Amino acid sequence: MECAAGDGSNLDTRVERFIADRSSSAVTGIRRMGREELVRFVASKAREMGYSVAIGADGPSDADIAIAMHWDCLDEVAARHPDSDIMYGQDLCHQVPAVVRLGNPR
């Protein structure tokens, strides 16, 4: 897992690296950013990189990346998007959000 910069100055770069490197397990946002905001940011960045993205149960079932807003929605997202790179939002300590990749790359 990569550490977040206090000011978020390298968030774009860290998120792009996380998305591109399927062996990377997680990326953290900046303090007080909010989990949902980070999930939306990761989804937006992935779309900019040319990936098709589904958030939750929305989006194409054959999306390259499917992201659950929170781990408690993970089963629904994984069932709808079995061949996607599955990610989920997580709240860490000190008000730092993360997006975590589920298991090993498929």
Backbone as JSON, one array per atom type, in Angstrom:
{
  "sequence": "MECAAGDGSNLDTRVERFIADRSSSAVTGIRRMGREELVRFVASKAREMGYSVAIGADGPSDADIAIAMHWDCLDEVAARHPDSDIMYGQDLCHQVPAVVRLGNPR",
  "N": [[0.84, -1.17, 0.0], [0.5, 2.22, -0.78], [1.6, 5.26, 0.69], [-0.24, 8.21, 1.51], [0.2, 11.5, 0.27], [0.41, 14.46, 2.19], [-0.7, 16.81, 1.07], [-1.84, 15.94, -1.24], [-0.59, 16.26, -3.66], [0.63, 14.41, -5.36], [-1.36, 12.65, -6.01], [-2.74, 12.08, -8.44], [-0.72, 10.75, -9.95], [-0.13, 8.55, -8.27], [-2.6, 7.21, -8.24], [-2.95, 6.61, -10.97], [-0.78, 4.85, -11.3], [-1.56, 2.78, -9.55], [-3.94, 1.87, -10.79], [-2.94, 0.95, -13.27], [-1.09, -1.03, -12.53], [-1.76, -4.09, -11.8], [-0.84, -5.69, -9.78], [-0.64, -4.16, -7.61], [-1.94, -3.49, -4.44], [-3.49, -1.51, -3.11], [-4.47, 1.98, -2.94], [-4.08, 5.05, -1.31], [-6.02, 7.9, -0.37], [-6.09, 11.45, 0.24], [-5.95, 12.9, 3.5], [-9.05, 13.37, 5.06], [-10.38, 13.44, 2.65], [-12.46, 11.75, 1.98], [-14.12, 8.68, 1.48], [-16.01, 8.04, -0.62], [-15.52, 10.12, -2.42], [-12.88, 9.55, -3.14], [-13.24, 7.04, -4.39], [-14.83, 7.81, -6.6], [-12.93, 9.49, -7.81], [-10.88, 7.66, -8.5], [-12.33, 6.06, -10.32], [-12.9, 7.97, -12.31], [-10.3, 8.65, -13.14], [-9.49, 6.17, -14.15], [-11.23, 5.92, -16.32], [-10.28, 8.06, -17.87], [-7.89, 6.92, -18.57], [-8.67, 5.08, -20.41], [-10.08, 2.79, -19.65], [-13.06, 0.83, -19.24], [-15.49, 1.42, -16.79], [-17.34, 0.4, -13.96], [-19.37, 1.49, -11.35], [-20.41, 0.22, -8.4], [-23.46, -1.53, -8.87], [-24.06, -0.34, -11.19], [-23.34, 0.48, -14.62], [-21.52, -1.15, -17.33], [-21.75, -4.73, -17.54], [-19.55, -6.04, -18.4], [-17.37, -4.53, -17.69], [-14.02, -3.23, -17.51], [-13.01, -2.51, -15.04], [-14.51, -2.74, -11.88], [-15.97, -1.07, -9.24], [-16.76, -1.05, -5.86], [-18.49, 1.08, -3.65], [-18.03, 0.68, -0.98], [-16.77, -1.91, 1.17], [-18.9, -3.45, 2.1], [-20.65, -3.71, 0.01], [-19.48, -5.35, -1.73], [-19.95, -8.1, -2.48], [-22.2, -7.99, -4.19], [-21.21, -6.41, -6.3], [-19.03, -7.96, -7.22], [-20.4, -10.27, -8.04], [-21.93, -9.3, -10.16], [-19.98, -8.43, -11.9], [-18.0, -10.51, -12.75], [-15.64, -10.91, -14.26], [-14.19, -8.65, -14.1], [-11.68, -6.29, -12.94], [-11.78, -6.04, -9.66], [-12.49, -3.61, -7.23], [-12.66, -1.78, -4.12], [-13.96, 0.77, -1.93], [-12.55, 1.96, 1.12], [-12.46, 2.97, 4.51], [-9.81, 4.22, 6.31], [-7.75, 4.57, 9.26], [-7.33, 7.76, 10.92], [-8.85, 9.36, 9.26], [-8.34, 8.8, 6.57], [-8.99, 7.78, 3.32], [-9.15, 4.8, 1.26], [-8.7, 2.94, -1.77], [-9.08, -0.35, -2.49], [-7.8, -3.24, -4.03], [-9.41, -6.2, -4.87], [-8.31, -9.3, -3.89], [-6.14, -11.46, -5.86], [-4.98, -10.48, -9.11], [-7.05, -11.17, -11.93]],
  "CA": [[0.0, 0.0, 0.0], [1.27, 3.44, -0.85], [1.19, 6.29, 1.63], [-0.79, 9.42, 0.91], [0.89, 12.77, 0.53], [-0.45, 15.32, 2.98], [-1.41, 17.79, 0.27], [-2.43, 15.29, -2.4], [0.08, 16.73, -4.88], [0.97, 13.31, -6.27], [-2.48, 11.7, -6.03], [-2.96, 11.64, -9.82], [0.32, 9.79, -10.32], [-0.29, 7.32, -7.49], [-3.81, 6.52, -8.69], [-2.65, 6.04, -12.28], [0.1, 3.69, -11.09], [-2.39, 1.74, -8.94], [-4.84, 1.32, -11.81], [-2.16, 0.25, -14.3], [-0.33, -2.15, -11.96], [-2.73, -4.96, -11.14], [-0.25, -6.34, -8.61], [-0.74, -3.18, -6.53], [-3.11, -3.88, -3.65], [-4.31, -0.39, -2.65], [-3.98, 3.34, -3.02], [-4.74, 5.89, -0.31], [-6.32, 9.28, -0.73], [-5.56, 12.41, 1.19], [-6.7, 12.99, 4.75], [-10.36, 14.04, 5.0], [-10.9, 13.46, 1.29], [-13.71, 10.99, 1.93], [-14.05, 7.43, 0.73], [-16.76, 8.1, -1.87], [-14.82, 11.03, -3.32], [-11.72, 8.83, -3.69], [-13.75, 6.04, -5.33], [-15.19, 8.52, -7.83], [-11.7, 9.96, -8.42], [-10.23, 6.5, -9.13], [-13.14, 5.7, -11.48], [-12.69, 9.0, -13.32], [-8.94, 8.51, -13.65], [-9.47, 4.95, -14.96], [-11.89, 6.24, -17.59], [-9.32, 8.88, -18.62], [-6.84, 6.01, -19.06], [-9.24, 4.22, -21.44], [-10.77, 1.62, -19.11], [-14.49, 0.94, -18.95], [-15.61, 1.35, -15.34], [-18.65, 0.32, -13.33], [-19.37, 1.77, -9.92], [-21.52, -0.54, -7.84], [-24.16, -2.36, -9.83], [-24.24, 0.45, -12.41], [-22.3, 0.34, -15.62], [-21.54, -2.38, -18.12], [-21.37, -5.95, -16.8], [-18.23, -6.48, -18.88], [-16.42, -3.43, -17.42], [-12.65, -3.6, -17.17], [-12.86, -2.28, -13.6], [-15.75, -2.54, -11.14], [-15.62, -0.55, -7.92], [-17.81, -0.92, -4.84], [-18.26, 2.25, -2.8], [-17.6, 0.21, 0.34], [-16.63, -3.37, 1.16], [-20.16, -4.15, 2.39], [-21.34, -3.89, -1.27], [-18.54, -6.09, -2.57], [-20.53, -9.32, -3.05], [-23.07, -7.61, -5.3], [-20.37, -5.94, -7.4], [-18.27, -9.11, -7.74], [-21.33, -11.17, -8.73], [-22.35, -8.66, -11.43], [-18.8, -8.17, -12.74], [-17.06, -11.58, -12.38], [-14.38, -10.89, -15.01], [-13.59, -7.32, -13.96], [-10.73, -5.99, -11.87], [-12.69, -5.59, -8.6], [-11.93, -2.72, -6.22], [-13.66, -1.25, -3.2], [-13.55, 1.87, -1.06], [-12.34, 1.59, 2.52], [-12.05, 4.04, 5.4], [-8.69, 3.85, 7.17], [-7.63, 5.43, 10.43], [-6.92, 9.16, 10.71], [-9.69, 9.94, 8.22], [-7.72, 8.59, 5.26], [-9.68, 6.76, 2.55], [-8.34, 3.97, 0.37], [-9.35, 2.03, -2.71], [-8.37, -1.61, -2.35], [-8.05, -4.21, -5.09], [-9.81, -7.48, -4.31], [-7.55, -10.5, -4.2], [-5.14, -11.48, -6.92], [-5.48, -10.13, -10.44], [-7.66, -12.29, -12.67]],
  "C": [[0.89, 1.24, 0.0], [0.73, 4.45, 0.15], [0.69, 7.51, 0.89], [0.1, 10.61, 1.22], [-0.07, 13.67, 1.26], [-1.27, 16.29, 2.15], [-2.04, 17.2, -0.99], [-1.75, 15.63, -3.71], [0.43, 15.6, -5.85], [-0.14, 12.28, -6.37], [-2.75, 11.19, -7.44], [-1.99, 10.53, -10.21], [0.13, 8.47, -9.58], [-1.5, 6.53, -7.93], [-3.58, 5.9, -10.06], [-1.78, 4.79, -12.17], [-0.69, 2.52, -10.51], [-3.29, 1.08, -9.98], [-4.07, 0.46, -12.81], [-1.46, -1.01, -13.79], [-1.26, -3.04, -11.17], [-2.15, -5.76, -9.99], [-0.28, -5.4, -7.4], [-2.03, -3.42, -5.76], [-4.01, -2.72, -3.24], [-3.65, 0.94, -2.94], [-4.77, 4.16, -1.99], [-4.97, 7.28, -0.88], [-5.66, 10.21, 0.26], [-6.49, 12.51, 2.39], [-7.93, 13.87, 4.56], [-10.93, 14.16, 3.6], [-12.28, 12.81, 1.22], [-13.59, 9.79, 1.01], [-14.78, 7.54, -0.62], [-16.1, 9.03, -2.88], [-13.6, 10.33, -3.94], [-12.18, 7.77, -4.69], [-14.11, 6.7, -6.65], [-13.95, 9.03, -8.56], [-10.98, 8.82, -9.14], [-11.0, 6.09, -10.38], [-12.92, 6.69, -12.63], [-11.31, 8.88, -13.96], [-8.83, 7.27, -14.54], [-10.13, 5.19, -16.32], [-10.98, 7.08, -18.48], [-8.23, 8.01, -19.25], [-7.37, 5.02, -20.09], [-9.94, 2.96, -20.95], [-12.27, 1.88, -19.03], [-14.66, 0.63, -17.46], [-17.07, 1.26, -14.92], [-18.48, 0.66, -11.86], [-20.61, 1.1, -9.35], [-22.13, -1.43, -8.89], [-24.4, -1.63, -11.15], [-23.1, 0.2, -13.39], [-22.35, -1.0, -16.32], [-21.08, -3.6, -17.32], [-20.01, -6.47, -17.22], [-17.18, -5.38, -18.68], [-15.04, -3.98, -17.11], [-12.43, -3.54, -15.66], [-14.24, -2.07, -13.0], [-15.38, -2.16, -9.71], [-16.86, -0.46, -7.04], [-17.48, 0.29, -3.99], [-17.7, 1.87, -1.44], [-17.56, -1.31, 0.31], [-17.94, -4.08, 1.42], [-21.01, -4.33, 1.13], [-20.55, -4.79, -2.22], [-19.14, -7.33, -3.22], [-21.38, -9.03, -4.28], [-22.24, -7.2, -6.53], [-19.61, -7.1, -8.03], [-19.17, -10.07, -8.51], [-21.74, -10.6, -10.09], [-21.19, -8.51, -12.41], [-17.71, -9.23, -12.49], [-15.71, -11.53, -13.09], [-13.66, -9.55, -14.92], [-12.51, -7.3, -12.89], [-11.59, -5.34, -10.77], [-11.93, -4.77, -7.56], [-13.04, -2.27, -5.29], [-13.08, -0.13, -2.35], [-13.49, 1.41, 0.38], [-11.93, 2.84, 3.3], [-10.93, 3.52, 6.29], [-8.68, 4.78, 8.38], [-7.16, 6.83, 10.03], [-7.62, 9.8, 9.52], [-9.07, 9.87, 6.82], [-8.49, 7.49, 4.53], [-8.7, 5.95, 1.7], [-9.26, 3.3, -0.64], [-8.45, 0.81, -2.74], [-8.76, -2.53, -3.49], [-8.36, -5.55, -4.42], [-8.93, -8.59, -4.82], [-6.5, -10.34, -5.27], [-5.76, -11.07, -8.23], [-6.01, -11.36, -11.15], [-6.97, -12.45, -13.99]]
}
